[in-house]
Amino acid sequence: PTSAFFFKNVKHPTIAERAHAATLVAEGVVQNDFSPHDAYATVDVTIWHKGTGEEIIEIYGFGTGAMCLSTIPQEDAIFFLHQDEDRGLYYLNYIGLGDAVAPATEKHISSLISGLKQPFFIVQAQRILANNLNPFSIIALVILAFCLYFIFYRIRKKLS
């Protein structure tokens, strides 16, 4: 009950935020038989949305929901990844709780594609606006950004 209360108001990263945080984003289907306790899965990649790789890859980093990890999906899914280039292994890329895999629904794929077309700061601005900040908060953030820019500009000018 305590953890449910604690995580009740947690804002989970959007599909676009997860895509920007990952170095690779693949869509595919798990090939092998698996149990919920397996830490890796063999995936038949149908499309690389971000980056490139092989058609069949092993992805490491799965776990249980109790471990706050993504479970191995049973259907077509989007995998947010990074690669250990020295060993050539693909790992799930987590930026939140169990958020390294998403179902490959039409809505998720649409969010993914439109999110990857936008610069990351636009994705962040959309999230801020979606959280119903009042206009005064937005104005305060703009003034703060301007003040910080001015301070750093003055410091840089004095140093040069």
Coordinates of N, CA, C and O in Angstrom, one line a residue, residues 9-132:
N9 N 1.2 9.5 -8.1 CA 1.3 10.8 -8.9 C 2.6 10.9 -9.7 O 3.0 12.0 -10.1
V10 N 3.3 9.8 -9.9 CA 4.5 9.9 -10.7 C 4.2 10.1 -12.1 O 3.3 9.4 -12.7
K11 N 4.8 11.0 -12.8 CA 4.6 11.3 -14.2 C 5.6 10.4 -15.0 O 6.8 10.5 -14.8
H12 N 5.1 9.4 -15.7 CA 5.9 8.5 -16.5 C 6.4 9.2 -17.8 O 5.7 10.0 -18.3
P13 N 7.6 8.9 -18.2 CA 8.1 9.5 -19.5 C 7.2 9.1 -20.6 O 6.7 8.0 -20.7
T14 N 7.1 10.0 -21.6 CA 6.3 9.8 -22.8 C 7.1 8.9 -23.7 O 8.3 8.7 -23.5
I15 N 6.4 8.4 -24.7 CA 7.1 7.6 -25.8 C 8.2 8.4 -26.4 O 9.3 8.0 -26.6
A16 N 7.9 9.7 -26.7 CA 8.9 10.6 -27.4 C 10.1 10.8 -26.5 O 11.2 10.8 -26.9
E17 N 9.9 11.0 -25.2 CA 11.0 11.2 -24.2 C 11.8 10.0 -24.2 O 13.1 10.0 -24.1
R18 N 11.2 8.8 -24.1 CA 11.9 7.5 -24.1 C 12.8 7.3 -25.4 O 13.9 6.9 -25.3
A19 N 12.2 7.7 -26.5 CA 12.9 7.6 -27.8 C 14.1 8.5 -27.8 O 15.2 8.1 -28.3
H20 N 14.0 9.7 -27.3 CA 15.1 10.6 -27.3 C 16.2 10.2 -26.4 O 17.4 10.4 -26.6
A21 N 15.8 9.6 -25.3 CA 16.8 9.1 -24.3 C 17.6 7.9 -24.8 O 18.7 7.7 -24.4
A22 N 17.0 7.1 -25.6 CA 17.6 5.8 -26.1 C 18.5 6.1 -27.3 O 18.2 7.0 -28.1
T23 N 19.6 5.4 -27.4 CA 20.4 5.5 -28.6 C 19.8 4.7 -29.8 O 20.1 5.1 -31.0
L24 N 19.1 3.7 -29.5 CA 18.4 2.9 -30.5 C 17.0 2.6 -30.2 O 16.7 2.4 -29.0
V25 N 16.1 2.6 -31.2 CA 14.7 2.2 -30.9 C 14.3 1.2 -32.0 O 14.4 1.5 -33.2
A26 N 13.9 0.0 -31.6 CA 13.5 -1.0 -32.5 C 12.1 -1.5 -32.2 O 11.7 -1.4 -31.1
E27 N 11.5 -1.9 -33.3 CA 10.1 -2.6 -33.1 C 10.3 -4.0 -33.6 O 10.9 -4.3 -34.6
G28 N 9.7 -4.9 -32.8 CA 9.8 -6.3 -33.2 C 9.0 -7.2 -32.3 O 8.3 -6.8 -31.5
V29 N 9.2 -8.5 -32.6 CA 8.5 -9.6 -31.8 C 9.5 -10.5 -31.2 O 10.5 -10.9 -31.9
V30 N 9.3 -10.9 -30.0 CA 10.1 -11.9 -29.3 C 10.0 -13.2 -30.0 O 8.8 -13.7 -30.2
Q31 N 11.1 -13.9 -30.3 CA 11.1 -15.2 -31.0 C 11.0 -16.4 -30.0 O 10.3 -17.3 -30.2
N32 N 11.8 -16.3 -29.0 CA 12.0 -17.5 -28.2 C 11.0 -17.7 -27.1 O 10.3 -16.8 -26.7
D33 N 10.8 -18.9 -26.6 CA 10.0 -19.2 -25.5 C 10.7 -18.6 -24.3 O 11.9 -18.6 -24.2
F34 N 9.9 -18.1 -23.4 CA 10.6 -17.3 -22.3 C 9.7 -17.5 -21.0 O 8.6 -17.9 -21.1
S35 N 10.4 -17.2 -19.9 CA 9.6 -17.1 -18.6 C 9.8 -15.7 -18.1 O 10.7 -15.0 -18.6
P36 N 8.9 -15.3 -17.3 CA 9.0 -13.9 -16.7 C 10.3 -13.6 -16.0 O 10.6 -12.5 -15.8
H37 N 11.0 -14.6 -15.7 CA 12.3 -14.4 -15.0 C 13.5 -14.4 -15.9 O 14.6 -14.1 -15.4
D38 N 13.3 -14.5 -17.2 CA 14.4 -14.4 -18.1 C 14.9 -13.0 -18.2 O 14.2 -12.1 -18.1
A39 N 16.2 -12.9 -18.3 CA 16.8 -11.5 -18.3 C 17.1 -11.1 -19.7 O 17.4 -9.9 -20.0
Y40 N 16.9 -12.0 -20.7 CA 17.1 -11.6 -22.1 C 16.1 -12.3 -23.0 O 15.5 -13.3 -22.6
A41 N 16.0 -11.7 -24.2 CA 15.1 -12.4 -25.2 C 15.7 -12.2 -26.6 O 16.3 -11.2 -26.9
T42 N 15.4 -13.1 -27.5 CA 15.8 -13.0 -28.9 C 14.6 -12.3 -29.6 O 13.5 -12.7 -29.5
V43 N 14.9 -11.2 -30.3 CA 13.9 -10.4 -30.9 C 14.1 -10.4 -32.4 O 15.2 -10.1 -32.9
D44 N 13.0 -10.6 -33.2 CA 13.0 -10.4 -34.6 C 12.6 -9.0 -34.9 O 11.4 -8.6 -34.8
V45 N 13.5 -8.2 -35.3 CA 13.3 -6.7 -35.5 C 12.6 -6.5 -36.8 O 13.1 -7.0 -37.9
T46 N 11.5 -5.9 -36.8 CA 10.7 -5.6 -38.1 C 11.1 -4.2 -38.6 O 11.1 -4.0 -39.8
I47 N 11.5 -3.3 -37.7 CA 11.9 -2.0 -38.2 C 12.8 -1.3 -37.1 O 12.5 -1.4 -35.9
W48 N 13.8 -0.6 -37.5 CA 14.6 0.2 -36.7 C 14.1 1.7 -36.8 O 14.2 2.3 -37.8
H49 N 13.5 2.2 -35.8 CA 12.9 3.6 -35.8 C 14.0 4.6 -35.6 O 14.0 5.7 -36.0
K50 N 15.1 4.2 -34.8 CA 16.2 5.1 -34.5 C 17.4 4.2 -34.5 O 17.5 3.2 -33.8
G51 N 18.4 4.6 -35.3 CA 19.6 3.8 -35.4 C 19.4 2.6 -36.4 O 18.4 2.4 -37.0
T52 N 20.4 1.7 -36.4 CA 20.4 0.5 -37.3 C 21.0 -0.7 -36.5 O 21.7 -0.5 -35.6
G53 N 20.6 -1.8 -37.0 CA 21.2 -3.1 -36.4 C 20.7 -4.3 -37.2 O 20.2 -4.1 -38.3
E54 N 21.0 -5.4 -36.6 CA 20.7 -6.7 -37.3 C 19.2 -6.9 -37.3 O 18.4 -6.3 -36.5
E55 N 18.7 -7.9 -38.0 CA 17.3 -8.3 -38.1 C 16.9 -9.1 -36.9 O 15.8 -9.1 -36.4
I56 N 17.9 -9.9 -36.3 CA 17.6 -10.7 -35.1 C 18.7 -10.3 -34.1 O 19.9 -10.4 -34.4
I57 N 18.2 -9.9 -32.9 CA 19.1 -9.5 -31.9 C 18.7 -10.1 -30.5 O 17.5 -10.5 -30.3
E58 N 19.6 -10.2 -29.6 CA 19.3 -10.5 -28.2 C 19.3 -9.3 -27.4 O 20.3 -8.5 -27.5
I59 N 18.3 -9.1 -26.6 CA 18.2 -7.9 -25.8 C 18.2 -8.3 -24.3 O 17.5 -9.2 -23.9
Y60 N 19.1 -7.6 -23.6 CA 19.3 -7.9 -22.2 C 18.7 -6.8 -21.3 O 18.5 -5.7 -21.7
G61 N 18.3 -7.2 -20.1 CA 17.8 -6.2 -19.1 C 16.4 -6.3 -18.7 O 15.8 -5.4 -18.1
F62 N 15.8 -7.5 -19.1 CA 14.4 -7.7 -18.7 C 14.3 -8.1 -17.3 O 15.3 -8.6 -16.7
G63 N 13.1 -8.1 -16.7 CA 13.0 -8.5 -15.3 C 11.5 -8.6 -15.0 O 10.6 -8.6 -15.9
T64 N 11.2 -8.5 -13.8 CA 9.8 -8.5 -13.3 C 9.3 -7.1 -13.0 O 10.2 -6.2 -12.7
G65 N 8.0 -6.9 -12.9 CA 7.5 -5.6 -12.5 C 7.9 -5.3 -11.1 O 8.1 -4.1 -10.7
A66 N 8.0 -6.3 -10.2 CA 8.4 -6.1 -8.8 C 9.8 -5.5 -8.8 O 10.2 -4.9 -7.8
M67 N 10.6 -5.8 -9.8 CA 12.0 -5.3 -9.8 C 12.1 -4.0 -10.5 O 13.1 -3.4 -10.8
C68 N 10.9 -3.4 -10.9 CA 10.8 -2.1 -11.6 C 11.4 -2.2 -13.0 O 11.9 -1.2 -13.5
L69 N 11.4 -3.4 -13.6 CA 12.0 -3.6 -14.9 C 10.9 -4.0 -15.9 O 9.8 -4.4 -15.5
S70 N 11.2 -3.9 -17.2 CA 10.2 -4.3 -18.2 C 10.2 -5.8 -18.3 O 11.2 -6.5 -18.3
T71 N 9.0 -6.4 -18.4 CA 8.9 -7.8 -18.7 C 9.0 -8.1 -20.2 O 8.8 -7.2 -21.0
I72 N 9.2 -9.3 -20.5 CA 9.3 -9.7 -21.9 C 7.9 -9.7 -22.5 O 7.0 -10.3 -22.0
P73 N 7.8 -8.9 -23.6 CA 6.4 -8.8 -24.2 C 6.1 -10.0 -25.0 O 6.9 -10.7 -25.5
Q74 N 4.7 -10.3 -25.1 CA 4.3 -11.4 -25.8 C 3.8 -11.0 -27.2 O 3.4 -11.9 -28.0
E75 N 3.7 -9.7 -27.5 CA 3.2 -9.2 -28.7 C 4.2 -8.3 -29.3 O 5.3 -8.0 -28.7
D76 N 3.9 -7.7 -30.5 CA 4.8 -6.8 -31.2 C 5.0 -5.6 -30.2 O 4.1 -5.1 -29.6
A77 N 6.3 -5.2 -30.1 CA 6.6 -4.2 -29.1 C 7.7 -3.2 -29.6 O 8.4 -3.5 -30.6
I78 N 7.8 -2.1 -29.0 CA 8.8 -1.1 -29.2 C 9.8 -1.3 -28.1 O 9.5 -1.3 -26.9
F79 N 11.1 -1.4 -28.5 CA 12.2 -1.6 -27.5 C 13.1 -0.3 -27.5 O 13.6 0.0 -28.6
F80 N 13.3 0.3 -26.4 CA 14.2 1.4 -26.3 C 15.5 0.9 -25.8 O 15.6 0.3 -24.7
L81 N 16.6 1.1 -26.6 CA 17.8 0.3 -26.3 C 19.1 1.2 -26.3 O 19.0 2.4 -26.8
H82 N 20.1 0.7 -25.8 CA 21.5 1.2 -26.0 C 22.4 -0.1 -26.3 O 22.0 -1.2 -25.9
Q83 N 23.5 0.2 -26.9 CA 24.3 -1.0 -27.3 C 25.7 -0.8 -26.6 O 26.3 0.2 -26.6
D84 N 26.2 -1.9 -26.1 CA 27.6 -2.0 -25.6 C 28.4 -2.4 -26.8 O 28.4 -3.5 -27.3
E85 N 29.0 -1.4 -27.4 CA 29.7 -1.6 -28.7 C 30.9 -2.5 -28.5 O 31.3 -3.2 -29.5
D86 N 31.5 -2.5 -27.4 CA 32.7 -3.4 -27.2 C 32.3 -4.9 -27.3 O 33.0 -5.7 -27.8
R87 N 31.2 -5.2 -26.7 CA 30.7 -6.6 -26.7 C 29.6 -6.8 -27.7 O 29.2 -8.0 -27.9
G88 N 29.1 -5.8 -28.3 CA 28.0 -6.0 -29.3 C 26.7 -6.4 -28.8 O 25.9 -6.9 -29.5
L89 N 26.4 -6.1 -27.5 CA 25.2 -6.5 -26.9 C 24.2 -5.4 -26.8 O 24.6 -4.2 -26.6
Y90 N 22.9 -5.7 -26.9 CA 21.9 -4.7 -26.8 C 21.2 -4.8 -25.4 O 20.9 -5.9 -25.0
Y91 N 21.1 -3.6 -24.8 CA 20.4 -3.6 -23.5 C 19.2 -2.6 -23.5 O 19.2 -1.6 -24.3
L92 N 18.3 -2.9 -22.7 CA 17.1 -2.0 -22.5 C 17.6 -0.7 -21.9 O 18.5 -0.7 -21.1
N93 N 17.0 0.4 -22.4 CA 17.4 1.7 -21.9 C 16.2 2.2 -21.0 O 15.2 2.6 -21.5
Y94 N 16.5 2.3 -19.7 CA 15.5 2.7 -18.7 C 15.7 4.2 -18.4 O 16.8 4.6 -18.1
I95 N 14.6 5.0 -18.3 CA 14.7 6.3 -17.8 C 13.7 6.5 -16.7 O 13.6 7.5 -16.0
G96 N 12.9 5.4 -16.4 CA 11.9 5.4 -15.4 C 11.7 4.0 -14.9 O 12.5 3.1 -15.2
L97 N 10.5 3.8 -14.3 CA 10.2 2.4 -13.8 C 9.6 1.5 -14.9 O 8.5 1.8 -15.4
G98 N 10.3 0.5 -15.3 CA 9.8 -0.5 -16.2 C 9.3 0.1 -17.6 O 8.4 -0.3 -18.1
D99 N 10.1 1.1 -18.0 CA 9.6 1.9 -19.2 C 10.5 1.6 -20.5 O 10.4 2.4 -21.4
A100 N 11.2 0.6 -20.5 CA 12.1 0.3 -21.7 C 11.4 -0.4 -22.8 O 12.0 -0.6 -23.9
V101 N 10.2 -0.8 -22.6 CA 9.4 -1.5 -23.7 C 8.0 -0.9 -23.7 O 7.4 -0.6 -22.6
A102 N 7.4 -0.8 -24.9 CA 6.0 -0.3 -25.0 C 5.3 -1.2 -26.1 O 6.0 -1.6 -27.0
P103 N 4.1 -1.4 -25.9 CA 3.3 -2.2 -26.9 C 3.4 -1.4 -28.2 O 3.3 -0.1 -28.2
A104 N 3.5 -2.1 -29.3 CA 3.6 -1.4 -30.7 C 2.2 -1.1 -31.2 O 1.8 -1.5 -32.2
T105 N 1.4 -0.3 -30.4 CA 0.1 0.1 -30.9 C 0.2 1.3 -31.9 O 1.3 1.9 -32.0
E106 N -0.8 1.5 -32.6 CA -0.8 2.6 -33.6 C -0.5 3.9 -32.9 O 0.2 4.7 -33.4
K107 N -1.1 4.1 -31.7 CA -0.9 5.4 -31.0 C 0.5 5.5 -30.6 O 1.1 6.6 -30.7
H108 N 1.2 4.5 -30.0 CA 2.5 4.5 -29.6 C 3.5 4.8 -30.8 O 4.4 5.6 -30.7
I109 N 3.2 4.1 -31.9 CA 4.1 4.3 -33.1 C 4.0 5.7 -33.6 O 5.0 6.3 -34.0
S110 N 2.8 6.2 -33.6 CA 2.5 7.6 -34.1 C 3.3 8.6 -33.2 O 3.9 9.5 -33.7
S111 N 3.2 8.4 -31.9 CA 3.9 9.3 -30.9 C 5.4 9.1 -31.1 O 6.1 10.1 -31.0
L112 N 5.9 7.9 -31.3 CA 7.3 7.7 -31.5 C 7.8 8.4 -32.7 O 8.8 9.2 -32.7
I113 N 7.1 8.3 -33.9 CA 7.6 8.9 -35.1 C 7.5 10.4 -35.0 O 8.5 11.1 -35.4
S114 N 6.4 10.9 -34.5 CA 6.3 12.4 -34.4 C 7.3 12.9 -33.4 O 7.9 14.0 -33.6
G115 N 7.5 12.2 -32.3 CA 8.5 12.6 -31.3 C 9.9 12.7 -31.8 O 10.7 13.6 -31.5
L116 N 10.3 11.7 -32.6 CA 11.6 11.7 -33.2 C 11.9 12.7 -34.2 O 13.0 13.1 -34.5
K117 N 10.8 13.3 -34.8 CA 11.0 14.4 -35.8 C 11.2 15.7 -35.1 O 11.6 16.7 -35.8
Q118 N 10.9 15.8 -33.8 CA 11.0 17.1 -33.1 C 12.3 17.1 -32.3 O 12.7 16.1 -31.7
P119 N 12.9 18.3 -32.1 CA 14.0 18.4 -31.2 C 13.6 18.1 -29.8 O 12.4 18.3 -29.4
F120 N 14.5 17.6 -28.9 CA 14.2 17.2 -27.6 C 13.6 18.3 -26.8 O 12.7 18.1 -26.0
F121 N 14.0 19.6 -26.9 CA 13.5 20.7 -26.1 C 12.0 20.9 -26.4 O 11.3 21.3 -25.6
I122 N 11.6 20.6 -27.7 CA 10.2 20.8 -28.0 C 9.4 19.7 -27.3 O 8.3 20.0 -26.8
V123 N 9.9 18.5 -27.3 CA 9.2 17.4 -26.6 C 9.0 17.8 -25.1 O 8.0 17.6 -24.5
Q124 N 10.1 18.3 -24.5 CA 10.0 18.7 -23.1 C 9.0 19.9 -22.9 O 8.3 19.9 -21.9
A125 N 9.0 20.8 -23.8 CA 8.0 22.0 -23.7 C 6.6 21.4 -23.8 O 5.7 21.9 -23.1
Q126 N 6.4 20.5 -24.7 CA 5.0 19.9 -24.8 C 4.6 19.2 -23.5 O 3.5 19.3 -23.0
R127 N 5.5 18.6 -22.8 CA 5.2 17.9 -21.6 C 4.9 18.9 -20.5 O 4.0 18.8 -19.7
I128 N 5.7 20.0 -20.4 CA 5.4 21.1 -19.5 C 4.0 21.7 -19.7 O 3.2 21.8 -18.8
L129 N 3.7 21.9 -21.0 CA 2.4 22.5 -21.2 C 1.2 21.5 -21.0 O 0.2 21.9 -20.5
A130 N 1.5 20.2 -21.2 CA 0.5 19.2 -20.9 C 0.2 19.0 -19.4 O -0.9 18.5 -19.1
N131 N 1.1 19.5 -18.6 CA 0.9 19.3 -17.2 C 0.1 20.5 -16.6 O 0.1 20.7 -15.4
N132 N -0.5 21.3 -17.5 CA -1.4 22.4 -17.1 C -0.7 23.4 -16.2 O -1.3 23.8 -15.2

